[in-house]
């Protein structure tokens, strides 16, 4: 069951690029090029997350966010051309959960989409085979046995489990779990993965996290 991301953006090139990248990352995507059509679709399709361009031809992204917020708690990320404080304040007041100034790196947008979706589903229970992750209690079990993880190890495992089978790059993991890039020489992600693997093995869970050489890690689906 992939998450549905709805994009409202009148720049066809950006919209197409975002669709490609998000679909590649395993999301279901729909795109709209006008504010009014987008707003109607948000109400009708009830997506898991909305990406809004601030500068739309008819209604501004901020106005759409404001209207959506009256009835929905859907996470909203706004794309803006300006990075000044005033714009940021306006967007956050309008109910945006996050914003990104253009031009941005697609990787950064993907990381932020992941953060918002995890926040929304942070309390959810995830079950993948014998592995269960209880987001509300922050507990992990292999079969019946509890696997005691450090807070950071828990975050990392929960992040990988967002989409089983999907390969998460080290950079994505750093940005989502550590909140920014770590020094290029840092092996902190690998060390944490090794610790999680060790703890899962102790409980009988082998081969849960797959290494994709030169890229990153994935949870076996
Ligand atoms: Ca625009």
mmCIF file of C-alpha atoms and ligand atoms in Angstrom:
data_model
loop_
_atom_site.group_PDB
_atom_site.id
_atom_site.type_symbol
_atom_site.label_atom_id
_atom_site.label_comp_id
_atom_site.label_asym_id
_atom_site.label_seq_id
_atom_site.Cartn_x
_atom_site.Cartn_y
_atom_site.Cartn_z
ATOM 1 C CA UNK A 1 0.000 0.000 0.000
ATOM 2 C CA UNK A 2 2.057 2.938 -1.226
ATOM 3 C CA UNK A 3 1.552 6.439 0.115
ATOM 4 C CA UNK A 4 -0.221 8.924 -2.116
ATOM 5 C CA UNK A 5 1.463 12.283 -2.770
ATOM 6 C CA UNK A 6 -0.533 15.008 -4.500
ATOM 7 C CA UNK A 7 1.390 17.788 -6.247
ATOM 8 C CA UNK A 8 0.003 21.179 -7.243
ATOM 9 C CA UNK A 9 2.570 22.902 -9.456
ATOM 10 C CA UNK A 10 2.083 24.885 -12.669
ATOM 11 C CA UNK A 11 5.691 24.485 -13.832
ATOM 12 C CA UNK A 12 5.428 21.381 -16.008
ATOM 13 C CA UNK A 13 9.149 20.565 -15.832
ATOM 14 C CA UNK A 14 9.261 20.631 -12.039
ATOM 15 C CA UNK A 15 6.011 18.729 -11.811
ATOM 16 C CA UNK A 16 7.247 16.015 -14.165
ATOM 17 C CA UNK A 17 10.571 15.700 -12.343
ATOM 18 C CA UNK A 18 8.866 15.414 -8.964
ATOM 19 C CA UNK A 19 6.471 12.796 -10.262
ATOM 20 C CA UNK A 20 9.343 10.697 -11.649
ATOM 21 C CA UNK A 21 11.425 10.918 -8.492
ATOM 22 C CA UNK A 22 8.539 10.259 -6.125
ATOM 23 C CA UNK A 23 7.308 7.298 -8.158
ATOM 24 C CA UNK A 24 10.856 5.979 -8.246
ATOM 25 C CA UNK A 25 10.860 6.243 -4.451
ATOM 26 C CA UNK A 26 7.718 4.117 -4.306
ATOM 27 C CA UNK A 27 4.977 6.729 -3.899
ATOM 28 C CA UNK A 28 1.740 6.993 -5.813
ATOM 29 C CA UNK A 29 1.592 10.463 -7.359
ATOM 30 C CA UNK A 30 -1.055 12.704 -8.862
ATOM 31 C CA UNK A 31 -0.325 16.158 -10.271
ATOM 32 C CA UNK A 32 -2.432 19.265 -10.856
ATOM 33 C CA UNK A 33 -1.407 22.525 -12.523
ATOM 34 C CA UNK A 34 -3.968 24.899 -11.039
ATOM 35 C CA UNK A 35 -4.824 25.801 -7.478
ATOM 36 C CA UNK A 36 -8.571 25.265 -7.757
ATOM 37 C CA UNK A 37 -8.252 21.874 -9.446
ATOM 38 C CA UNK A 38 -5.642 20.905 -6.863
ATOM 39 C CA UNK A 39 -7.840 21.977 -3.969
ATOM 40 C CA UNK A 40 -10.794 19.989 -5.305
ATOM 41 C CA UNK A 41 -8.570 16.936 -5.783
ATOM 42 C CA UNK A 42 -7.137 17.188 -2.250
ATOM 43 C CA UNK A 43 -10.679 17.043 -0.872
ATOM 44 C CA UNK A 44 -11.716 14.246 -3.172
ATOM 45 C CA UNK A 45 -8.617 12.028 -3.227
ATOM 46 C CA UNK A 46 -7.524 12.595 0.390
ATOM 47 C CA UNK A 47 -3.785 12.113 -0.286
ATOM 48 C CA UNK A 48 -1.271 11.233 2.465
ATOM 49 C CA UNK A 49 0.795 14.333 1.693
ATOM 50 C CA UNK A 50 0.479 17.482 -0.423
ATOM 51 C CA UNK A 51 3.262 19.392 -2.191
ATOM 52 C CA UNK A 52 2.157 22.901 -3.150
ATOM 53 C CA UNK A 53 3.835 25.477 -5.326
ATOM 54 C CA UNK A 54 3.482 28.925 -3.746
ATOM 55 C CA UNK A 55 3.175 30.806 -7.048
ATOM 56 C CA UNK A 56 0.217 29.310 -8.883
ATOM 57 C CA UNK A 57 -1.708 31.106 -11.654
ATOM 58 C CA UNK A 58 -5.055 31.223 -9.813
ATOM 59 C CA UNK A 59 -4.876 30.683 -6.030
ATOM 60 C CA UNK A 60 -1.599 30.910 -4.084
ATOM 61 C CA UNK A 61 -0.169 27.843 -2.386
ATOM 62 C CA UNK A 62 -0.540 29.604 0.973
ATOM 63 C CA UNK A 63 -4.266 30.147 0.369
ATOM 64 C CA UNK A 64 -4.731 26.494 -0.578
ATOM 65 C CA UNK A 65 -2.886 25.435 2.589
ATOM 66 C CA UNK A 66 -5.153 27.683 4.642
ATOM 67 C CA UNK A 67 -8.299 26.195 3.106
ATOM 68 C CA UNK A 68 -7.076 22.601 3.422
ATOM 69 C CA UNK A 69 -6.202 23.194 7.084
ATOM 70 C CA UNK A 70 -9.788 24.085 7.936
ATOM 71 C CA UNK A 71 -10.834 20.487 7.424
ATOM 72 C CA UNK A 72 -7.754 18.249 6.948
ATOM 73 C CA UNK A 73 -4.587 17.400 8.885
ATOM 74 C CA UNK A 74 -2.767 16.258 5.730
ATOM 75 C CA UNK A 75 0.941 17.198 5.834
ATOM 76 C CA UNK A 76 1.698 20.073 3.442
ATOM 77 C CA UNK A 77 5.081 21.026 2.006
ATOM 78 C CA UNK A 78 5.222 24.315 0.092
ATOM 79 C CA UNK A 79 7.720 25.069 -2.651
ATOM 80 C CA UNK A 80 8.643 28.734 -2.727
ATOM 81 C CA UNK A 81 10.838 30.912 -4.910
ATOM 82 C CA UNK A 82 11.925 33.120 -2.026
ATOM 83 C CA UNK A 83 13.689 32.154 1.154
ATOM 84 C CA UNK A 84 13.038 35.317 3.213
ATOM 85 C CA UNK A 85 11.765 35.210 6.776
ATOM 86 C CA UNK A 86 8.487 36.931 5.940
ATOM 87 C CA UNK A 87 7.545 34.274 3.387
ATOM 88 C CA UNK A 88 8.443 31.486 5.809
ATOM 89 C CA UNK A 89 6.316 32.965 8.563
ATOM 90 C CA UNK A 90 3.378 33.406 6.175
ATOM 91 C CA UNK A 91 3.633 29.792 5.021
ATOM 92 C CA UNK A 92 3.874 28.346 8.505
ATOM 93 C CA UNK A 93 0.971 30.510 9.641
ATOM 94 C CA UNK A 94 -1.031 29.288 6.672
ATOM 95 C CA UNK A 95 -0.625 25.764 8.027
ATOM 96 C CA UNK A 96 2.284 24.432 5.964
ATOM 97 C CA UNK A 97 4.279 21.761 7.808
ATOM 98 C CA UNK A 98 7.441 22.495 5.885
ATOM 99 C CA UNK A 99 8.676 24.553 2.940
ATOM 100 C CA UNK A 100 11.534 24.360 0.489
ATOM 101 C CA UNK A 101 13.040 27.248 -1.479
ATOM 102 C CA UNK A 102 13.595 26.751 -5.208
ATOM 103 C CA UNK A 103 15.937 25.635 -6.592
ATOM 104 C CA UNK A 104 16.143 22.600 -4.312
ATOM 105 C CA UNK A 105 17.728 19.191 -4.503
ATOM 106 C CA UNK A 106 15.183 16.468 -5.159
ATOM 107 C CA UNK A 107 16.935 14.355 -2.525
ATOM 108 C CA UNK A 108 16.187 16.993 0.068
ATOM 109 C CA UNK A 109 12.525 17.103 -0.916
ATOM 110 C CA UNK A 110 12.336 13.295 -0.713
ATOM 111 C CA UNK A 111 13.892 13.386 2.749
ATOM 112 C CA UNK A 112 11.353 15.965 3.912
ATOM 113 C CA UNK A 113 8.454 14.044 2.428
ATOM 114 C CA UNK A 114 9.700 11.029 4.395
ATOM 115 C CA UNK A 115 9.962 13.063 7.608
ATOM 116 C CA UNK A 116 6.395 14.370 7.290
ATOM 117 C CA UNK A 117 4.943 10.956 6.511
ATOM 118 C CA UNK A 118 6.773 9.378 9.423
ATOM 119 C CA UNK A 119 5.583 12.118 11.764
ATOM 120 C CA UNK A 120 2.062 11.412 10.629
ATOM 121 C CA UNK A 121 2.456 7.655 10.921
ATOM 122 C CA UNK A 122 4.981 7.780 13.778
ATOM 123 C CA UNK A 123 2.679 6.063 16.225
ATOM 124 C CA UNK A 124 1.600 3.376 13.809
ATOM 125 C CA UNK A 125 2.498 -0.248 14.332
ATOM 126 C CA UNK A 126 4.500 -1.817 11.530
ATOM 127 C CA UNK A 127 4.645 -5.555 10.944
ATOM 128 C CA UNK A 128 7.021 -7.154 8.464
ATOM 129 C CA UNK A 129 7.150 -10.923 8.833
ATOM 130 C CA UNK A 130 8.354 -11.669 12.378
ATOM 131 C CA UNK A 131 9.459 -8.093 12.915
ATOM 132 C CA UNK A 132 7.048 -5.722 14.627
ATOM 133 C CA UNK A 133 7.657 -2.084 15.435
ATOM 134 C CA UNK A 134 5.347 -0.330 17.864
ATOM 135 C CA UNK A 135 5.709 3.382 17.123
ATOM 136 C CA UNK A 136 3.582 4.548 20.064
ATOM 137 C CA UNK A 137 5.517 2.538 22.673
ATOM 138 C CA UNK A 138 8.768 2.716 20.732
ATOM 139 C CA UNK A 139 9.257 -1.019 21.121
ATOM 140 C CA UNK A 140 10.584 -3.574 18.656
ATOM 141 C CA UNK A 141 9.816 -7.279 18.712
ATOM 142 C CA UNK A 142 11.152 -10.246 16.819
ATOM 143 C CA UNK A 143 8.425 -12.839 17.035
ATOM 144 C CA UNK A 144 7.556 -12.611 20.761
ATOM 145 C CA UNK A 145 10.916 -11.322 21.964
ATOM 146 C CA UNK A 146 11.559 -7.670 22.601
ATOM 147 C CA UNK A 147 14.636 -6.254 20.861
ATOM 148 C CA UNK A 148 16.003 -3.388 22.921
ATOM 149 C CA UNK A 149 17.285 -0.606 20.693
ATOM 150 C CA UNK A 150 18.763 2.789 21.510
ATOM 151 C CA UNK A 151 16.559 5.752 20.476
ATOM 152 C CA UNK A 152 18.663 6.361 17.364
ATOM 153 C CA UNK A 153 18.681 2.684 16.405
ATOM 154 C CA UNK A 154 14.902 2.671 16.786
ATOM 155 C CA UNK A 155 14.544 5.724 14.509
ATOM 156 C CA UNK A 156 16.764 4.137 11.894
ATOM 157 C CA UNK A 157 14.892 0.822 11.882
ATOM 158 C CA UNK A 158 11.524 2.608 11.809
ATOM 159 C CA UNK A 159 12.724 4.739 8.898
ATOM 160 C CA UNK A 160 13.855 1.716 6.859
ATOM 161 C CA UNK A 161 10.567 -0.008 7.665
ATOM 162 C CA UNK A 162 8.518 2.869 6.209
ATOM 163 C CA UNK A 163 8.758 1.154 2.841
ATOM 164 C CA UNK A 164 10.057 -2.414 3.045
ATOM 165 C CA UNK A 165 12.182 -3.338 0.037
ATOM 166 C CA UNK A 166 13.007 0.253 -0.828
ATOM 167 C CA UNK A 167 16.722 1.048 -0.697
ATOM 168 C CA UNK A 168 17.514 4.096 1.422
ATOM 169 C CA UNK A 169 20.802 5.838 0.658
ATOM 170 C CA UNK A 170 23.181 6.735 3.486
ATOM 171 C CA UNK A 171 22.492 10.380 2.743
ATOM 172 C CA UNK A 172 18.726 9.908 3.084
ATOM 173 C CA UNK A 173 19.241 8.055 6.342
ATOM 174 C CA UNK A 174 21.544 10.784 7.653
ATOM 175 C CA UNK A 175 19.091 13.519 6.746
ATOM 176 C CA UNK A 176 16.056 11.779 8.152
ATOM 177 C CA UNK A 177 17.490 10.113 11.252
ATOM 178 C CA UNK A 178 20.327 12.499 12.174
ATOM 179 C CA UNK A 179 18.652 15.597 10.765
ATOM 180 C CA UNK A 180 21.483 16.583 8.423
ATOM 181 C CA UNK A 181 24.563 15.430 6.594
ATOM 182 C CA UNK A 182 27.285 13.763 8.626
ATOM 183 C CA UNK A 183 30.950 14.222 7.678
ATOM 184 C CA UNK A 184 31.772 12.189 4.534
ATOM 185 C CA UNK A 185 34.167 10.017 6.527
ATOM 186 C CA UNK A 186 31.583 9.169 9.168
ATOM 187 C CA UNK A 187 30.595 5.520 9.450
ATOM 188 C CA UNK A 188 27.972 6.184 12.083
ATOM 189 C CA UNK A 189 25.108 4.876 9.895
ATOM 190 C CA UNK A 190 26.944 1.601 9.246
ATOM 191 C CA UNK A 191 27.789 1.226 12.939
ATOM 192 C CA UNK A 192 24.145 1.710 13.916
ATOM 193 C CA UNK A 193 22.978 -0.781 11.282
ATOM 194 C CA UNK A 194 25.540 -3.297 12.560
ATOM 195 C CA UNK A 195 24.253 -2.826 16.117
ATOM 196 C CA UNK A 196 20.627 -3.291 15.064
ATOM 197 C CA UNK A 197 21.560 -6.436 13.118
ATOM 198 C CA UNK A 198 23.406 -7.813 16.132
ATOM 199 C CA UNK A 199 20.436 -7.226 18.415
ATOM 200 C CA UNK A 200 17.967 -8.735 15.936
ATOM 201 C CA UNK A 201 20.205 -11.797 15.516
ATOM 202 C CA UNK A 202 20.248 -12.324 19.263
ATOM 203 C CA UNK A 203 16.463 -12.564 19.085
ATOM 204 C CA UNK A 204 16.653 -14.948 16.107
ATOM 205 C CA UNK A 205 16.170 -12.442 13.273
ATOM 206 C CA UNK A 206 18.710 -13.028 10.509
ATOM 207 C CA UNK A 207 19.098 -11.116 7.253
ATOM 208 C CA UNK A 208 16.474 -8.517 8.131
ATOM 209 C CA UNK A 209 18.459 -5.551 6.798
ATOM 210 C CA UNK A 210 20.000 -5.883 3.367
ATOM 211 C CA UNK A 211 23.168 -3.962 2.390
ATOM 212 C CA UNK A 212 23.162 -2.532 -1.106
ATOM 213 C CA UNK A 213 26.817 -1.935 -1.798
ATOM 214 C CA UNK A 214 27.725 1.647 -2.580
ATOM 215 C CA UNK A 215 24.150 2.815 -1.999
ATOM 216 C CA UNK A 216 22.662 2.053 1.377
ATOM 217 C CA UNK A 217 20.259 -0.251 3.161
ATOM 218 C CA UNK A 218 16.838 -1.820 2.810
ATOM 219 C CA UNK A 219 14.577 -3.930 4.970
ATOM 220 C CA UNK A 220 13.736 -7.225 3.329
ATOM 221 C CA UNK A 221 10.137 -7.072 2.186
HETATM 222 CA CA1 LIG B 1 4.701 28.491 -10.187
#
